């Protein structure tokens, strides 16, 4: 049987106190709804229908997916009414998975189990026992322990309120059953809504099988209604990632001070100090040491690389045994070959720096091609921009660039060439040459310092 997914995301999210739609708020750097879409896509569904209500344009442009269909629910008349909007996208002979856009951490494993549990003609639902079930729909079971209904908090009697097994809201239902049941739902309940949960009583009445299973952790089914819950779930997610990394052989100075906003692949025997943020896709090879307060985005770090405190790296390739920082900024399209050393207050951008070369202090290297074993002195600046266009600087193997050299691009400094400190180099320097381009020093004898003028 094919699967199609329906994600409910029409709720307003008033308690977020935000002008942005709730499902666009981010967890681990990714919109809540995107988490649900990505997990649903792992199940290879025929399609995914998102039921949206507010901010349709912003929500649609903020979410990516190959099989997404968007349907607006103009008035939020309840979860049953919401799923009914998706009926045109649902086939009779498939399993329909119902998810919430504000329950971001539902796992593929739980959904696989839920789908497998759903009979060809029937219903499966995800339930969980909570120490404090207040606010949730309660699961009603008969003497044979079969699920026969769900009662919402507001409709429950005193006895039902004591039930601690709750409805997570996540269901799998045969399409034909939804086609038959949804149009017949009524809204004669405490909230005047069309409850999706009422389909359980309909199933019980018709002897349609209903099976329940449970997620591995409560966080998987936690919904987000306010920013406290968002922060709580963020920390839960991050701790989970930290635990997985530690289990895979990564040393974390403090697992509560690591943030992964994307996908990391970190080899064993990597050491990560506090307050490190990973974004996008980051690959870290074995033996890497990352100091405190570093931000690493879309980059790869080769074996044995050392990143010292307060370094920011984005869209870069760092080959093995490089040493970077503290306080370095490695910007997009930087490629550092094996054993390069980048020191404090050095910025690089769109540059290749060859094996063993050093840029140790206070430099800007942009649009540059630097050979192997070159030494770039403190304060060297590649003047790559004339205010309109960008130009390239080329520096040969073994070159020695004196401190405070301005390299006015386009310009080439040859193999083993040297520039004198303080030079402004705007003409090419051939291999092995020394180039000095600075005012000549004059020493003036018997010069008198100015005297303080007397005021009356
Ligand atoms: C719902 C369930 C309850 C369950 C709880 C789990 C019903 C009647 N109740 O209650 O049993 O314990 O979720 O969190 O189903 N939505 C729409 N359109 C609507 C109404 C809701 O898209 O017209 C979406 C919301 O954006 C949200 C989800 O459906 O993502 C759940 O809605 P919510 O109002 O939070 O349901 P609850 O009353 O909490
Ligand atoms: Ca809710």
Coordinates of C-alpha atoms and ligand atoms in Angstrom, one line a residue:
X1 CA 0.0 0.0 0.0
X2 CA 1.2 3.5 -0.7
X3 CA 1.5 6.1 2.0
X4 CA 0.5 9.6 2.0
X5 CA 1.1 12.1 4.8
X6 CA -1.0 15.0 6.1
X7 CA 0.7 17.5 8.3
X8 CA -1.6 19.8 10.3
X9 CA -0.1 23.3 10.6
X10 CA -3.1 25.7 10.5
X11 CA -3.0 26.6 14.2
X12 CA -2.2 30.2 14.9
X13 CA 0.4 29.8 17.6
X14 CA -0.9 32.8 19.6
X15 CA 1.2 31.8 22.6
X16 CA 4.5 32.3 20.7
X17 CA 3.7 36.0 20.7
X18 CA 5.3 36.3 17.3
X19 CA 4.5 37.9 14.0
X20 CA 6.0 34.8 12.4
X21 CA 4.0 31.6 11.9
X22 CA 4.7 29.2 14.7
X23 CA 5.9 26.4 12.4
X24 CA 8.6 28.6 11.0
X25 CA 10.3 29.1 14.3
X26 CA 13.5 27.1 14.4
X27 CA 14.7 24.2 16.4
X28 CA 18.4 23.2 15.8
X29 CA 18.5 25.9 13.1
X30 CA 15.6 24.4 11.1
X31 CA 11.9 25.4 11.0
X32 CA 9.7 23.1 13.1
X33 CA 7.6 22.2 10.1
X34 CA 10.8 21.3 8.1
X35 CA 11.7 18.8 10.7
X36 CA 8.3 17.1 10.2
X37 CA 8.5 17.3 6.4
X38 CA 12.1 15.8 6.4
X39 CA 11.1 12.9 8.6
X40 CA 7.9 12.3 6.5
X41 CA 10.0 12.2 3.4
X42 CA 12.2 9.5 4.8
X43 CA 9.1 7.2 4.6
X44 CA 8.9 7.8 0.8
X45 CA 5.3 8.9 0.8
X46 CA 3.3 9.3 -2.5
X47 CA 2.7 12.9 -1.4
X48 CA 2.7 15.2 1.7
X49 CA -0.2 17.6 2.2
X50 CA 0.4 20.5 4.6
X51 CA -2.7 22.1 6.0
X52 CA -1.8 25.7 6.6
X53 CA -3.9 28.6 8.0
X54 CA -1.8 31.7 8.6
X55 CA 1.0 33.3 6.7
X56 CA 0.6 30.9 3.8
X57 CA 3.1 32.7 1.6
X58 CA 5.8 32.9 4.2
X59 CA 5.3 29.3 5.3
X60 CA 5.3 27.9 1.7
X61 CA 8.5 29.8 0.8
X62 CA 10.2 28.8 4.1
X63 CA 9.8 25.1 3.6
X64 CA 11.3 22.7 1.1
X65 CA 10.1 19.3 0.0
X66 CA 9.9 17.2 -3.2
X67 CA 6.3 15.9 -2.7
X68 CA 4.7 18.8 -0.9
X69 CA 1.1 20.0 -1.6
X70 CA -0.3 22.9 0.2
X71 CA -4.0 23.3 1.2
X72 CA -5.4 26.2 3.1
X73 CA -7.8 25.7 6.0
X74 CA -9.5 29.1 6.1
X75 CA -11.2 28.6 9.4
X76 CA -9.7 26.4 12.1
X77 CA -12.7 24.2 13.0
X78 CA -10.7 21.4 14.6
X79 CA -8.3 18.6 13.7
X80 CA -11.0 16.5 12.0
X81 CA -12.0 19.5 9.8
X82 CA -8.3 20.1 9.1
X83 CA -7.6 16.5 7.8
X84 CA -10.9 16.7 5.8
X85 CA -9.3 19.5 3.7
X86 CA -6.7 17.0 2.5
X87 CA -9.2 14.4 1.3
X88 CA -8.8 15.4 -2.4
X89 CA -5.1 14.3 -2.1
X90 CA -5.9 11.0 -0.4
X91 CA -6.5 7.6 -2.2
X92 CA -8.9 5.0 -0.8
X93 CA -6.4 2.2 -0.8
X94 CA -3.4 3.8 0.9
X95 CA -2.3 4.4 4.5
X96 CA -2.6 8.0 5.5
X97 CA -0.2 9.3 8.2
X98 CA -1.4 12.3 10.2
X99 CA 1.3 14.4 11.7
X100 CA 1.5 17.8 13.5
X101 CA 3.6 20.6 12.1
X102 CA 4.5 21.7 15.7
X103 CA 5.7 18.3 16.9
X104 CA 9.1 18.4 15.3
X105 CA 11.0 15.5 16.9
X106 CA 8.9 12.6 15.9
X107 CA 11.2 9.9 14.7
X108 CA 11.2 7.7 11.6
X109 CA 11.4 4.6 13.8
X110 CA 8.2 5.5 15.6
X111 CA 6.4 6.2 12.3
X112 CA 7.7 3.0 10.7
X113 CA 6.2 1.1 13.7
X114 CA 3.0 3.0 13.5
X115 CA 2.6 2.4 9.7
X116 CA 3.4 -1.3 10.1
X117 CA 0.8 -1.6 12.9
X118 CA -2.0 -0.1 10.8
X119 CA -4.1 -2.9 9.2
X120 CA -5.2 -2.7 5.5
X121 CA -8.5 -1.6 6.9
X122 CA -8.0 0.1 10.2
X123 CA -6.3 2.6 12.4
X124 CA -3.1 2.8 14.4
X125 CA -2.3 5.6 16.8
X126 CA 0.7 6.7 18.9
X127 CA -0.1 7.1 22.5
X128 CA 2.0 7.7 25.6
X129 CA 1.6 7.6 29.4
X130 CA 2.5 11.0 31.0
X131 CA 2.9 11.7 34.7
X132 CA 0.9 14.9 34.0
X133 CA -1.7 14.2 31.3
X134 CA -3.5 17.5 31.8
X135 CA -4.6 19.2 28.5
X136 CA -4.3 16.1 26.3
X137 CA -7.0 13.8 24.9
X138 CA -7.3 10.7 27.1
X139 CA -7.2 7.2 25.6
X140 CA -10.3 5.1 26.5
X141 CA -9.8 1.3 26.5
X142 CA -12.3 -1.5 27.1
X143 CA -11.9 -4.5 29.4
X144 CA -9.9 -6.3 26.7
X145 CA -7.6 -3.3 26.7
X146 CA -8.6 -2.3 23.2
X147 CA -8.7 1.4 22.4
X148 CA -12.3 2.4 21.9
X149 CA -12.3 6.1 22.1
X150 CA -10.5 9.4 22.9
X151 CA -12.0 12.0 25.2
X152 CA -10.6 15.5 25.1
X153 CA -9.7 17.1 28.4
X154 CA -12.5 19.6 28.1
X155 CA -15.1 16.9 27.5
X156 CA -13.8 14.4 30.1
X157 CA -15.5 13.4 33.3
X158 CA -13.7 13.1 36.6
X159 CA -12.9 9.4 36.2
X160 CA -11.6 9.9 32.6
X161 CA -9.4 12.8 33.8
X162 CA -7.5 10.2 35.9
X163 CA -6.4 8.3 32.8
X164 CA -2.7 8.9 32.2
X165 CA -2.4 7.4 28.6
X166 CA -2.8 10.3 26.2
X167 CA -3.3 10.8 22.5
X168 CA -0.2 12.2 20.8
X169 CA -2.3 13.2 17.8
X170 CA -0.2 11.1 15.4
X171 CA -2.3 8.5 13.5
X172 CA -2.2 6.2 10.6
X173 CA -5.6 5.5 8.9
X174 CA -6.7 3.7 5.8
X175 CA -7.7 6.3 3.2
X176 CA -11.1 4.9 2.5
X177 CA -12.0 5.1 6.2
X178 CA -11.1 8.7 6.4
X179 CA -13.1 9.3 3.2
X180 CA -16.1 7.8 4.9
X181 CA -15.7 9.0 8.5
X182 CA -14.5 12.6 8.2
X183 CA -17.6 14.0 6.5
X184 CA -19.8 12.5 9.2
X185 CA -18.0 14.1 12.2
X186 CA -20.0 16.3 14.4
X187 CA -19.0 19.3 16.5
X188 CA -21.4 18.8 19.5
X189 CA -18.6 19.0 22.1
X190 CA -17.2 21.4 24.6
X191 CA -15.1 23.3 22.0
X192 CA -17.6 23.2 19.1
X193 CA -14.9 21.6 16.9
X194 CA -14.7 18.7 14.5
X195 CA -12.4 16.3 16.4
X196 CA -10.3 13.9 14.4
X197 CA -10.1 11.9 17.6
X198 CA -13.8 11.0 17.2
X199 CA -12.9 8.5 14.4
X200 CA -11.7 6.1 17.2
X201 CA -15.2 5.8 18.5
X202 CA -16.5 5.3 15.0
X203 CA -13.9 2.6 14.4
X204 CA -14.9 0.8 17.6
X205 CA -18.6 1.0 16.7
X206 CA -17.9 -0.6 13.3
X207 CA -15.5 -3.2 14.7
X208 CA -12.7 -1.7 12.6
X209 CA -9.4 -2.6 14.3
X210 CA -7.5 0.1 16.2
X211 CA -4.0 -0.5 17.5
X212 CA -1.8 1.7 19.6
X213 CA 2.0 1.9 19.9
X214 CA 4.3 4.2 21.8
X215 CA 7.3 6.4 20.9
X216 CA 10.7 5.7 22.5
X217 CA 10.8 9.0 24.2
X218 CA 8.3 11.7 25.3
X219 CA 10.3 14.4 23.5
X220 CA 9.3 12.8 20.2
X221 CA 5.7 13.7 20.7
X222 CA 6.1 17.0 22.5
X223 CA 4.3 19.9 20.8
X224 CA 5.5 23.4 20.9
X225 CA 3.1 26.2 21.9
X226 CA 5.3 28.7 23.5
X227 CA 9.0 29.8 23.5
X228 CA 9.7 28.0 26.8
X229 CA 8.7 24.7 25.2
X230 CA 10.7 25.6 22.2
X231 CA 13.8 26.2 24.3
X232 CA 13.2 23.0 26.3
X233 CA 12.9 20.9 23.2
X234 CA 16.0 22.5 21.7
X235 CA 18.0 21.5 24.7
X236 CA 16.6 18.0 24.7
X237 CA 17.5 17.7 21.0
X238 CA 21.0 19.0 21.6
X239 CA 21.7 16.8 24.5
X240 CA 20.6 13.8 22.4
X241 CA 23.1 14.8 19.7
X242 CA 25.8 15.3 22.3
X243 CA 25.1 11.8 23.7
X244 CA 25.3 10.3 20.3
X245 CA 28.6 12.0 19.6
X246 CA 30.1 10.9 22.9
X247 CA 28.9 7.3 22.2
X248 CA 30.7 7.5 18.9
X249 CA 34.0 8.4 20.7
X250 CA 34.0 12.2 20.7
X251 CA 35.1 14.0 23.8
X252 CA 32.9 17.0 24.8
X253 CA 34.1 19.2 27.6
X254 CA 30.5 19.9 28.5
X255 CA 27.6 18.2 26.6
X256 CA 25.2 20.9 27.6
X257 CA 27.3 23.5 25.8
X258 CA 27.4 22.2 22.3
X259 CA 25.0 23.1 19.5
X260 CA 24.5 21.3 16.2
X261 CA 22.3 23.0 13.7
X262 CA 22.6 20.7 10.8
X263 CA 24.4 17.5 10.0
X264 CA 27.7 16.7 11.5
X265 CA 29.9 13.7 11.0
X266 CA 32.6 13.6 13.6
X267 CA 35.2 10.9 13.9
X268 CA 36.3 9.3 17.1
X269 CA 39.0 10.9 19.2
X270 CA 38.0 14.4 18.4
X271 CA 38.0 16.9 21.3
X272 CA 35.5 19.7 21.5
X273 CA 35.6 22.4 24.1
X274 CA 32.6 24.4 25.3
X275 CA 30.3 26.7 23.3
X276 CA 31.0 25.3 19.9
X277 CA 28.3 25.7 17.2
X278 CA 28.1 23.5 14.1
X279 CA 25.9 24.7 11.3
X280 CA 25.0 23.1 8.0
X281 CA 27.1 20.2 6.9
X282 CA 30.4 19.7 8.8
X283 CA 32.8 16.8 8.6
X284 CA 35.5 16.4 11.2
X285 CA 38.3 13.8 10.9
X286 CA 39.9 12.0 13.7
X287 CA 42.3 13.7 16.1
X288 CA 40.9 17.2 15.6
X289 CA 40.9 19.5 18.6
X290 CA 38.4 22.4 18.6
X291 CA 38.8 25.1 21.2
X292 CA 36.0 27.0 22.9
X293 CA 33.6 29.5 21.3
X294 CA 34.1 28.4 17.7
X295 CA 31.5 28.5 14.9
X296 CA 32.0 25.9 12.2
X297 CA 29.6 26.1 9.2
X298 CA 29.7 23.9 6.0
X299 CA 33.3 22.9 6.3
X300 CA 35.5 19.9 6.6
X301 CA 38.4 19.5 9.0
X302 CA 41.1 17.0 8.1
X303 CA 42.9 14.7 10.5
X304 CA 44.7 16.3 13.4
X305 CA 43.6 19.9 12.7
X306 CA 43.7 22.2 15.7
X307 CA 41.1 25.0 15.8
X308 CA 41.9 27.4 18.7
X309 CA 39.4 29.5 20.7
X310 CA 37.0 32.0 19.0
X311 CA 37.5 31.0 15.4
X312 CA 34.8 31.2 12.8
X313 CA 35.0 29.0 9.7
X314 CA 32.4 29.0 6.9
X315 CA 32.3 27.1 3.5
X316 CA 35.9 26.1 3.7
X317 CA 38.1 23.0 3.3
X318 CA 40.8 22.6 6.0
X319 CA 43.2 19.8 5.2
X320 CA 45.1 17.8 7.8
X321 CA 47.3 19.2 10.5
X322 CA 46.4 22.8 9.9
X323 CA 46.4 25.0 13.0
X324 CA 43.9 27.9 13.0
X325 CA 43.3 30.7 15.5
X326 CA 42.7 31.9 18.1
X327 CA 40.4 34.6 16.7
X328 CA 40.7 33.7 13.1
X329 CA 38.0 34.1 10.5
X330 CA 38.0 31.7 7.6
X331 CA 35.4 32.8 5.0
X332 CA 33.8 31.0 2.1
X333 CA 35.9 29.3 -0.6
X334 CA 39.0 29.1 1.5
X335 CA 41.1 26.0 1.0
X336 CA 43.9 25.4 3.3
X337 CA 46.3 22.6 2.3
X338 CA 48.1 20.3 4.8
X339 CA 49.9 21.9 7.7
X340 CA 48.9 25.5 7.0
X341 CA 49.1 27.8 10.0
X342 CA 46.6 30.7 10.4
X343 CA 47.1 32.9 13.5
X344 CA 45.1 35.4 15.4
X345 CA 43.1 38.2 13.7
X346 CA 43.6 36.7 10.2
X347 CA 40.8 36.8 7.7
X348 CA 40.8 34.6 4.6
X349 CA 38.3 34.5 1.7
X350 CA 38.3 32.7 -1.6
X351 CA 41.9 31.7 -1.3
X352 CA 44.0 28.6 -1.7
X353 CA 46.9 28.5 0.7
X354 CA 49.5 25.8 -0.1
X355 CA 51.0 23.2 2.1
X356 CA 52.9 24.4 5.1
X357 CA 52.4 28.1 4.5
X358 CA 51.9 30.5 7.4
X359 CA 49.8 33.5 7.9
X360 CA 50.4 34.1 11.6
X361 CA 49.1 37.5 12.5
X362 CA 46.7 40.3 11.6
X363 CA 46.2 39.7 7.9
X364 CA 43.6 39.8 5.2
X365 CA 44.0 37.2 2.4
X366 CA 41.3 37.5 -0.2
X367 CA 41.2 36.2 -3.8
X368 CA 44.7 34.8 -3.4
X369 CA 46.6 31.8 -4.6
X370 CA 49.5 31.1 -2.2
X371 CA 52.0 28.4 -2.9
X372 CA 53.7 26.0 -0.5
X373 CA 55.9 27.0 2.5
X374 CA 55.3 30.7 2.0
X375 CA 55.5 33.0 5.0
X376 CA 53.1 35.9 5.1
X377 CA 54.2 38.5 7.6
X378 CA 52.1 40.2 10.2
X379 CA 49.7 42.8 8.8
X380 CA 49.9 41.7 5.2
X381 CA 46.8 42.8 3.2
X382 CA 45.8 41.7 -0.2
X383 CA 44.2 44.8 -1.7
X384 CA 41.8 42.8 -3.9
X385 CA 39.1 45.3 -4.5
X386 CA 39.3 48.6 -6.3
X387 CA 35.8 49.6 -5.3
X388 CA 34.3 48.0 -8.4
X389 CA 36.1 44.8 -9.3
X390 CA 38.0 42.1 -7.4
X391 CA 41.5 41.0 -8.5
X392 CA 43.7 38.1 -7.7
X393 CA 47.0 38.0 -5.8
X394 CA 49.5 35.1 -6.6
X395 CA 52.3 34.3 -4.3
X396 CA 54.8 31.6 -5.2
X397 CA 56.3 28.7 -3.1
X398 CA 58.7 29.8 -0.4
X399 CA 57.9 33.5 -0.8
X400 CA 58.5 35.7 2.2
X401 CA 56.1 38.6 2.5
X402 CA 57.4 41.2 4.9
X403 CA 55.2 42.6 7.6
X404 CA 52.7 45.2 6.7
X405 CA 53.0 44.6 2.9
X406 CA 50.1 45.7 0.8
X407 CA 49.7 43.5 -2.3
X408 CA 47.8 45.6 -4.7
X409 CA 46.0 43.1 -7.0
X410 CA 46.3 42.0 -9.7
X411 CA 49.8 41.2 -8.7
X412 CA 52.2 38.2 -8.6
X413 CA 55.1 37.5 -6.2
X414 CA 57.4 34.8 -7.5
X415 CA 58.8 31.7 -6.1
X416 CA 61.2 32.4 -3.2
X417 CA 60.7 36.2 -3.7
X418 CA 60.8 38.6 -0.8
X419 CA 59.0 41.8 -0.1
X420 CA 60.4 44.3 2.4
X421 CA 58.3 45.2 5.4
X422 CA 55.9 48.1 4.8
X423 CA 55.9 47.7 1.0
X424 CA 53.0 48.6 -1.3
X425 CA 53.5 46.1 -4.1
X426 CA 51.6 46.9 -7.3
X427 CA 54.0 45.4 -9.9
X428 CA 54.9 41.7 -10.2
X429 CA 58.0 40.5 -8.4
X430 CA 60.0 37.8 -10.2
X431 CA 61.2 34.6 -8.7
X432 CA 64.0 35.1 -6.1
X433 CA 63.8 38.9 -6.2
X434 CA 63.6 41.2 -3.3
X435 CA 61.2 44.0 -3.8
X436 CA 61.0 47.1 -1.5
X437 CA 58.4 49.7 -2.1
X438 CA 58.4 52.2 0.7
X439 CA 59.6 55.7 1.5
X440 CA 63.3 55.9 2.1
X441 CA 64.3 56.5 5.7
X442 CA 65.9 59.9 6.4
X443 CA 67.5 60.6 9.8
X444 CA 67.6 64.3 10.6
X445 CA 70.3 65.7 12.9
X446 CA 69.8 68.3 15.6
X447 CA 66.0 68.3 15.2
X448 CA 64.1 70.1 17.9
X449 CA 60.9 68.9 19.3
X450 CA 58.0 71.4 19.3
X451 CA 57.7 73.3 22.6
X452 CA 54.5 73.8 24.5
X453 CA 53.1 77.3 23.8
X454 CA 52.6 79.4 27.0
X455 CA 49.0 80.5 27.6
X456 CA 48.2 83.5 29.8
Ligands
LIG1 C1 -5.1 17.6 20.0 C2 -5.9 16.3 20.1 C3 -5.7 15.7 21.5 C4 -4.2 15.5 21.7 C5 -3.4 16.7 21.4 C6 -1.9 16.4 21.3 C7 -8.0 16.6 18.8 C8 -9.4 16.9 18.9 N1 -7.3 16.7 20.0 O1 -5.6 18.5 20.9 O2 -6.4 14.5 21.7 O3 -3.9 15.0 23.0 O4 -3.7 17.3 20.1 O5 -1.2 17.5 21.3 O6 -7.5 16.2 17.8 N2 -4.9 22.2 13.7 C9 -5.2 22.6 12.5 N3 -6.4 23.0 12.2 C10 -7.4 23.1 13.2 C11 -7.1 22.7 14.5 C12 -5.8 22.2 14.7 O7 -4.4 22.6 11.6 O8 -8.5 23.5 12.8 C13 -3.5 21.7 14.0 C14 -2.7 22.6 15.0 O9 -2.0 23.6 14.2 C15 -1.8 21.7 15.7 C16 -2.6 20.4 15.7 O10 -3.6 20.5 14.6 O11 -0.6 21.4 15.0 C17 -3.3 20.1 17.0 O12 -4.1 21.2 17.3 P1 -4.3 21.7 18.8 O13 -5.3 22.8 18.8 O14 -3.0 21.9 19.4 O15 -5.0 20.4 19.4 P2 -5.3 20.1 20.9 O16 -6.5 20.8 21.3 O17 -4.1 20.4 21.7
LIG2 CA1 -1.8 21.2 21.2

